[in-house]
Short mmCIF file of C-alpha atoms in Angstrom, two decimals:
data_model
loop_
_atom_site.label_atom_id
_atom_site.label_comp_id
_atom_site.label_asym_id
_atom_site.label_seq_id
_atom_site.Cartn_x
_atom_site.Cartn_y
_atom_site.Cartn_z
CA GLN A 65 32.63 -29.94 44.46
CA VAL A 66 28.98 -29.15 45.16
CA ARG A 67 26.54 -31.43 46.42
CA VAL A 68 22.70 -31.01 45.32
CA GLU A 69 20.20 -32.83 47.75
CA ARG A 70 17.85 -35.19 46.36
CA GLY A 71 14.80 -32.75 46.85
CA GLU A 72 16.74 -30.00 45.54
CA ALA A 73 17.65 -31.85 42.27
CA GLY A 74 14.06 -32.66 41.97
CA ALA A 75 13.03 -29.12 42.48
CA LEU A 76 15.71 -28.38 39.70
CA VAL A 77 14.37 -30.90 37.27
CA VAL A 78 10.76 -29.60 37.58
CA ALA A 79 11.90 -25.97 37.03
CA GLN A 80 13.64 -26.97 34.13
CA LEU A 81 10.68 -28.93 32.78
CA ALA A 82 8.44 -25.93 33.46
CA LEU A 83 10.87 -23.55 31.66
CA SER A 84 10.89 -25.91 28.57
CA MET A 85 7.38 -26.11 28.64
CA LEU A 86 6.99 -22.35 28.77
CA LEU A 87 9.52 -22.18 25.63
CA LEU A 88 7.68 -24.81 23.74
CA ILE A 89 4.36 -23.01 24.23
CA GLY A 90 6.04 -19.64 23.11
CA GLY A 91 7.61 -21.19 20.21
CA GLY A 92 4.52 -22.76 19.03
CA LEU A 93 2.64 -19.43 19.62
CA LEU A 94 5.01 -17.62 17.71
CA ILE A 95 4.95 -20.21 14.72
CA ARG A 96 0.97 -20.06 14.74
CA SER A 97 1.05 -16.13 14.54
CA MET A 98 3.68 -16.29 11.54
CA GLN A 99 1.49 -18.70 9.85
CA GLU A 100 -1.73 -16.73 10.20
CA LEU A 101 0.06 -13.48 9.04
CA LEU A 102 1.62 -15.78 6.12
CA HIS A 103 -1.73 -16.71 5.10
CA ALA A 104 -3.66 -13.90 5.99
CA ASP A 105 -6.11 -12.30 3.26
CA LEU A 106 -4.52 -8.81 2.54
CA GLY A 107 -6.62 -7.92 -0.29
CA VAL A 108 -4.07 -7.64 -2.71
CA ASP A 109 -2.50 -10.58 -4.95
CA ARG A 110 0.84 -10.46 -3.08
CA ASP A 111 1.91 -13.87 -4.79
CA HIS A 112 2.56 -12.01 -8.04
CA LEU A 113 3.74 -8.52 -6.84
CA VAL A 114 7.07 -6.83 -6.89
CA ALA A 115 7.75 -3.56 -4.71
CA VAL A 116 10.29 -1.40 -5.85
CA ARG A 117 11.57 1.90 -4.52
CA VAL A 118 13.94 4.30 -6.30
CA ARG A 119 15.41 7.10 -4.67
CA THR A 120 15.39 10.40 -6.48
CA ALA A 121 16.47 12.72 -3.58
CA ARG A 122 19.28 15.08 -4.45
CA SER A 123 18.86 13.98 -8.05
CA GLN A 124 18.11 16.23 -11.30
CA TYR A 125 14.39 14.94 -10.85
CA VAL A 126 12.08 17.80 -9.34
CA GLY A 127 9.17 19.35 -10.19
CA PRO A 128 7.53 18.37 -13.85
CA ARG A 129 10.72 16.38 -14.44
CA LEU A 130 9.76 14.18 -11.27
CA ALA A 131 6.33 13.89 -12.68
CA ARG A 132 7.49 12.74 -16.27
CA PHE A 133 10.36 10.52 -14.58
CA ARG A 134 7.66 8.57 -12.83
CA ARG A 135 5.45 7.99 -15.69
CA ASP A 136 8.62 6.98 -17.82
CA LEU A 137 9.62 4.58 -14.99
CA ALA A 138 6.36 2.93 -14.92
CA ASP A 139 5.96 2.48 -18.81
CA ARG A 140 9.26 1.02 -19.18
CA VAL A 141 8.98 -1.38 -16.23
CA GLY A 142 5.53 -2.28 -17.60
CA ARG A 143 6.90 -3.36 -21.09
CA VAL A 144 9.46 -5.99 -19.12
CA PRO A 145 7.95 -9.21 -20.82
CA GLY A 146 5.92 -10.98 -18.13
CA VAL A 147 5.16 -7.86 -16.28
CA ASP A 148 0.97 -7.15 -16.44
CA ALA A 149 0.80 -3.43 -14.75
CA ALA A 150 3.23 -1.24 -13.25
CA ALA A 151 2.04 1.51 -11.20
CA PHE A 152 3.67 4.44 -8.71
CA ALA A 153 2.11 5.65 -5.73
CA ASP A 154 3.47 8.18 -2.88
CA HIS A 155 3.16 5.64 -0.09
CA GLY A 156 1.99 2.44 -1.67
CA LEU A 157 2.03 -0.90 0.29
CA PHE A 158 3.90 -1.24 3.57
CA SER A 159 6.11 1.71 3.07
CA GLY A 160 5.38 2.83 6.90
CA GLY A 161 4.05 6.23 5.84
CA ALA A 162 0.66 7.57 5.58
CA SER A 163 -1.06 11.03 5.13
CA ALA A 164 -4.35 11.87 6.98
CA TYR A 165 -6.66 14.72 5.82
CA HIS A 166 -9.98 16.34 7.15
CA VAL A 167 -12.59 15.79 4.44
CA GLU A 168 -16.48 17.11 3.35
CA VAL A 169 -18.10 14.54 1.61
CA SER A 170 -21.31 15.39 -0.25
CA GLY A 171 -24.45 14.55 1.58
CA PHE A 172 -22.71 13.52 4.55
CA VAL A 173 -23.26 15.27 7.84
CA PRO A 174 -20.31 14.47 10.43
CA GLN A 175 -21.18 14.18 14.12
CA ALA A 176 -17.53 14.92 15.33
CA ASP A 177 -14.76 16.16 13.68
CA SER A 178 -13.09 12.90 14.03
CA GLU A 179 -15.25 11.60 11.46
CA ARG A 180 -14.12 13.61 8.63
CA LEU A 181 -10.52 12.51 9.17
CA VAL A 182 -9.27 9.76 6.06
CA SER A 183 -6.06 8.59 4.98
CA LEU A 184 -4.90 9.52 1.86
CA ASP A 185 -2.64 8.44 -0.87
CA ARG A 186 -1.41 9.72 -4.45
CA VAL A 187 -1.36 6.71 -7.22
CA GLY A 188 -0.68 6.66 -10.75
CA PRO A 189 -2.62 5.01 -13.50
CA ASN A 190 -3.65 1.29 -12.91
CA PHE A 191 -2.80 1.11 -9.39
CA PHE A 192 -5.29 -1.20 -8.27
CA ARG A 193 -4.54 -3.26 -11.11
CA ALA A 194 -0.70 -3.63 -10.55
CA ILE A 195 -1.43 -4.61 -6.54
CA GLY A 196 -3.96 -7.05 -7.39
CA ALA A 197 -6.85 -5.11 -5.40
CA ARG A 198 -10.73 -5.89 -6.39
CA LEU A 199 -12.87 -2.77 -7.71
CA ILE A 200 -16.17 -3.37 -6.31
CA ARG A 201 -17.77 -0.57 -8.24
CA GLY A 202 -16.55 1.73 -10.98
CA ARG A 203 -12.91 1.90 -12.40
CA ASP A 204 -9.19 2.43 -11.58
CA ILE A 205 -7.33 5.45 -12.03
CA ASP A 206 -6.16 6.02 -15.61
CA ARG A 207 -4.30 8.02 -17.86
CA ARG A 208 -7.41 10.15 -18.51
CA ASP A 209 -7.10 11.49 -14.80
CA LEU A 210 -3.47 12.80 -15.62
CA GLU A 211 -4.51 14.62 -18.66
CA SER A 212 -7.91 16.26 -18.26
CA GLY A 213 -11.25 16.54 -16.84
CA PRO A 214 -12.32 16.88 -13.13
CA PRO A 215 -9.81 15.42 -10.15
CA ALA A 216 -10.91 11.81 -9.72
CA THR A 217 -10.46 9.62 -6.40
CA VAL A 218 -11.11 6.00 -5.70
CA ILE A 219 -12.23 5.34 -1.99
CA ASN A 220 -12.20 1.90 -0.06
CA GLU A 221 -15.54 0.25 1.15
CA THR A 222 -15.04 1.20 4.41
CA MET A 223 -15.02 4.80 3.46
CA ALA A 224 -18.06 4.16 1.23
CA LYS A 225 -20.10 2.41 4.00
CA GLN A 226 -19.34 5.11 6.49
CA TYR A 227 -20.27 8.22 4.31
CA PHE A 228 -22.81 6.58 2.02
CA GLY A 229 -24.38 3.64 3.76
CA ILE A 230 -26.70 2.30 0.94
CA ARG A 231 -26.21 4.97 -1.34
CA ASP A 232 -24.01 4.71 -4.56
CA PRO A 233 -21.07 6.71 -4.09
CA LEU A 234 -20.18 6.99 -7.87
CA GLY A 235 -20.37 10.69 -8.90
CA ALA A 236 -20.43 11.90 -5.56
CA THR A 237 -17.58 14.51 -4.53
CA VAL A 238 -15.19 14.51 -1.62
CA LYS A 239 -13.45 17.86 -0.82
CA ILE A 240 -10.06 18.39 0.82
CA GLY A 241 -9.20 21.87 1.48
CA SER A 242 -10.11 23.86 -1.92
CA ALA A 243 -9.97 20.80 -4.30
CA THR A 244 -12.88 18.71 -5.22
CA TYR A 245 -12.62 15.20 -6.26
CA THR A 246 -15.17 13.11 -7.97
CA ILE A 247 -15.44 9.46 -6.97
CA VAL A 248 -14.91 7.25 -9.90
CA GLY A 249 -14.52 3.76 -7.96
CA VAL A 250 -14.86 1.51 -4.87
CA VAL A 251 -12.03 -0.73 -4.06
CA ARG A 252 -12.41 -3.73 -1.84
CA ASP A 253 -10.55 -2.95 1.49
CA PHE A 254 -6.93 -4.07 1.47
CA GLN A 255 -4.10 -3.81 4.11
CA SER A 256 -1.44 -1.20 3.00
CA SER A 257 0.35 -0.41 6.00
CA ASN A 258 -0.27 -3.22 9.27
CA VAL A 259 -1.89 -6.79 8.63
CA ARG A 260 -3.15 -6.67 12.28
CA LEU A 261 -5.22 -3.53 12.20
CA LYS A 262 -8.72 -3.07 10.70
CA PRO A 263 -9.20 -1.31 7.87
CA HIS A 264 -9.78 2.41 8.33
CA ARG A 265 -11.24 4.96 5.70
CA GLU A 266 -9.02 5.65 2.67
CA MET A 267 -8.90 7.37 -0.80
CA TYR A 268 -6.74 7.42 -3.45
CA ILE A 269 -6.07 10.49 -5.89
CA VAL A 270 -4.27 10.92 -8.85
CA PHE A 271 -0.69 11.60 -8.63
CA ASP A 272 -0.46 14.76 -10.82
CA ASN A 273 1.12 17.08 -8.64
CA PRO A 274 4.96 16.84 -8.58
CA ASN A 275 5.28 19.04 -5.47
CA ALA A 276 2.81 17.04 -3.15
CA GLY A 277 3.59 14.09 -1.17
CA GLU A 278 7.03 12.46 -0.87
CA THR A 279 9.15 13.72 -3.66
CA GLY A 280 12.41 12.06 -2.82
CA GLN A 281 11.60 8.47 -3.91
CA ALA A 282 9.33 6.96 -6.56
CA LYS A 283 7.52 3.65 -5.53
CA LEU A 284 6.24 1.05 -7.72
CA SER A 285 3.85 -1.86 -7.44
CA VAL A 286 4.71 -4.43 -10.33
CA ARG A 287 2.40 -7.31 -11.02
CA VAL A 288 3.97 -10.16 -12.79
CA ARG A 289 3.09 -13.73 -14.15
CA GLY A 290 4.84 -16.09 -12.22
CA ASP A 291 7.54 -15.96 -9.40
CA PRO A 292 8.12 -12.50 -8.47
CA ALA A 293 12.09 -13.41 -7.70
CA ARG A 294 12.57 -14.01 -11.21
CA PHE A 295 11.68 -10.27 -12.16
CA VAL A 296 13.82 -8.56 -9.67
CA ALA A 297 17.09 -8.41 -12.24
CA PRO A 298 14.89 -7.70 -15.44
CA ILE A 299 13.30 -4.87 -13.41
CA ARG A 300 16.16 -3.25 -12.24
CA GLU A 301 17.90 -3.45 -15.85
CA ALA A 302 14.74 -1.49 -17.19
CA ILE A 303 15.01 1.09 -14.15
CA GLU A 304 18.97 1.43 -15.00
CA GLY A 305 18.24 1.79 -18.69
CA LEU A 306 16.33 4.85 -18.00
CA ASP A 307 18.64 6.21 -15.29
CA GLY A 308 21.48 4.35 -13.82
CA THR A 309 22.70 6.54 -11.13
CA LEU A 310 19.76 6.30 -8.92
CA PRO A 311 19.65 3.79 -5.82
CA VAL A 312 17.04 0.96 -6.51
CA THR A 313 15.41 -1.31 -3.94
#
């Protein structure tokens, strides 16, 4: 049997109360942080979005066959009743990946090498419509960019402000290596990787080169009417109808 003196017992109670208060405060801050994240403006229509990942590594889909598969996949999922748009991307939303490139922008003279660095994603037709992002100027990437014409790019508003200020960026060019892209649209900033970070310079080019970017998977963003959970099974069935051997998440 252990005797606890009155003074020691009082100190123990005070310590327990202090610890309880710390836990309550910590729990409250965690709940508040979660609520802020859940209600944060991501710049996309997340309430009507289904994110799909189809693994194509070690499959028959390589080179031009992979490019055709991605297009067929988006077309097939886009025909599911209640789906408004489906588009593929190299990285897409919250994939954990990103590609950074040094660019040359017409009319902009960088003061430091870091000012030339932008993030790049390769996307399919109607990508911004699919994720519910708002175009500020110009147009989305569309099918004409897959077929002919000069290579097109859409840039985000942070990139537009950095390189053009009050000038109109539409029709200007962005050069990466030997490739030159014409700006056809400006999209409102949206969070694609980390909701806690400030938006950075991003550009989006058409996903027409099957040998560029991530070739081991096809990532789809699917915009739906109603509860996204109701569309998981129909979307999976549509994909399996195209090829039932590929893992789908």
